[in-house]
mmCIF file of C-alpha atoms in Angstrom:
data_model
loop_
_atom_site.group_PDB
_atom_site.id
_atom_site.type_symbol
_atom_site.label_atom_id
_atom_site.label_comp_id
_atom_site.label_asym_id
_atom_site.label_seq_id
_atom_site.Cartn_x
_atom_site.Cartn_y
_atom_site.Cartn_z
ATOM 1 C CA MET U 1 -13.927 107.592 -59.000
ATOM 2 C CA SER U 2 -15.766 108.514 -55.766
ATOM 3 C CA GLY U 3 -19.180 108.856 -57.145
ATOM 4 C CA LEU U 4 -21.850 110.361 -59.382
ATOM 5 C CA ASN U 5 -21.001 114.011 -58.557
ATOM 6 C CA ASP U 6 -17.330 113.484 -59.561
ATOM 7 C CA ALA U 7 -18.458 111.773 -62.833
ATOM 8 C CA LEU U 8 -20.526 114.925 -63.812
ATOM 9 C CA ASP U 9 -17.894 117.517 -62.612
ATOM 10 C CA LEU U 10 -16.998 118.312 -66.332
ATOM 11 C CA GLU U 11 -19.383 120.031 -68.643
ATOM 12 C CA SER U 12 -18.352 117.653 -71.493
ATOM 13 C CA ARG U 13 -19.243 114.666 -69.429
ATOM 14 C CA ARG U 14 -22.616 116.193 -68.429
ATOM 15 C CA THR U 15 -23.341 116.938 -72.178
ATOM 16 C CA ILE U 16 -22.519 113.226 -73.072
ATOM 17 C CA TYR U 17 -24.625 111.865 -70.250
ATOM 18 C CA GLU U 18 -27.592 114.082 -71.169
ATOM 19 C CA MET U 19 -27.439 112.873 -74.792
ATOM 20 C CA ILE U 20 -27.488 109.245 -73.647
ATOM 21 C CA ARG U 21 -30.339 109.992 -71.248
ATOM 22 C CA LEU U 22 -32.410 111.609 -73.870
ATOM 23 C CA ARG U 23 -31.517 109.186 -76.627
ATOM 24 C CA PRO U 24 -30.903 105.744 -75.149
ATOM 25 C CA GLY U 25 -29.035 103.391 -77.533
ATOM 26 C CA THR U 26 -26.785 106.189 -79.008
ATOM 27 C CA PHE U 27 -23.678 105.018 -80.851
ATOM 28 C CA LEU U 28 -20.261 106.451 -80.306
ATOM 29 C CA ARG U 29 -20.106 107.804 -83.870
ATOM 30 C CA GLU U 30 -23.387 109.557 -83.337
ATOM 31 C CA MET U 31 -22.015 111.326 -80.411
ATOM 32 C CA GLU U 32 -18.785 112.165 -82.242
ATOM 33 C CA ARG U 33 -20.765 113.863 -85.047
ATOM 34 C CA GLU U 34 -23.411 115.596 -82.992
ATOM 35 C CA LEU U 35 -21.300 116.737 -80.073
ATOM 36 C CA GLY U 36 -18.172 117.605 -82.163
ATOM 37 C CA MET U 37 -15.898 115.656 -79.922
ATOM 38 C CA GLN U 38 -12.996 113.447 -80.830
ATOM 39 C CA VAL U 39 -13.320 109.669 -80.471
ATOM 40 C CA GLY U 40 -10.511 109.399 -77.944
ATOM 41 C CA MET U 41 -12.056 112.052 -75.642
ATOM 42 C CA LEU U 42 -15.546 110.438 -75.859
ATOM 43 C CA THR U 43 -14.107 107.010 -75.117
ATOM 44 C CA TYR U 44 -12.421 108.273 -72.029
ATOM 45 C CA HIS U 45 -15.566 110.176 -70.735
ATOM 46 C CA LEU U 46 -17.755 107.162 -71.543
ATOM 47 C CA ARG U 47 -15.453 104.933 -69.460
ATOM 48 C CA VAL U 48 -15.690 107.305 -66.554
ATOM 49 C CA LEU U 49 -19.379 107.430 -66.763
ATOM 50 C CA THR U 50 -19.602 103.586 -67.005
ATOM 51 C CA GLU U 51 -17.300 103.092 -64.035
ATOM 52 C CA ALA U 52 -19.388 105.425 -62.111
ATOM 53 C CA GLY U 53 -22.475 103.284 -62.929
ATOM 54 C CA MET U 54 -24.256 106.077 -64.701
ATOM 55 C CA ILE U 55 -24.411 104.396 -68.101
ATOM 56 C CA ARG U 56 -24.016 100.940 -69.620
ATOM 57 C CA ALA U 57 -22.819 99.729 -73.073
ATOM 58 C CA GLU U 58 -24.444 96.961 -75.045
ATOM 59 C CA GLN U 59 -22.616 95.305 -78.040
ATOM 60 C CA GLU U 60 -24.464 95.385 -81.293
ATOM 61 C CA GLY U 61 -22.468 93.741 -84.016
ATOM 62 C CA ASN U 62 -19.166 95.563 -84.122
ATOM 63 C CA HIS U 63 -20.496 98.614 -82.273
ATOM 64 C CA LEU U 64 -21.496 99.570 -78.830
ATOM 65 C CA ARG U 65 -24.740 101.287 -77.976
ATOM 66 C CA TYR U 66 -24.897 103.493 -74.763
ATOM 67 C CA PHE U 67 -27.868 103.545 -72.348
ATOM 68 C CA PRO U 68 -28.448 105.157 -68.968
ATOM 69 C CA SER U 69 -28.088 102.696 -66.079
ATOM 70 C CA ASP U 70 -31.412 101.780 -64.419
ATOM 71 C CA GLY U 71 -29.924 101.552 -61.019
#
């Protein structure tokens, strides 16, 4: 991944990022329901956004919450 621009090339990824930005702490299942995306697709895009440094995941019990990165 060469950077932030590449991470946001796809509309679906921009939509996921915007949801996390507007609602920090969002769970994967919330995104699945509200965005109408399959878990496999969401997981892939979340990994790309994480590797680009745009979001971070925090473990809460058996689930991950997603937050925008601060830096």
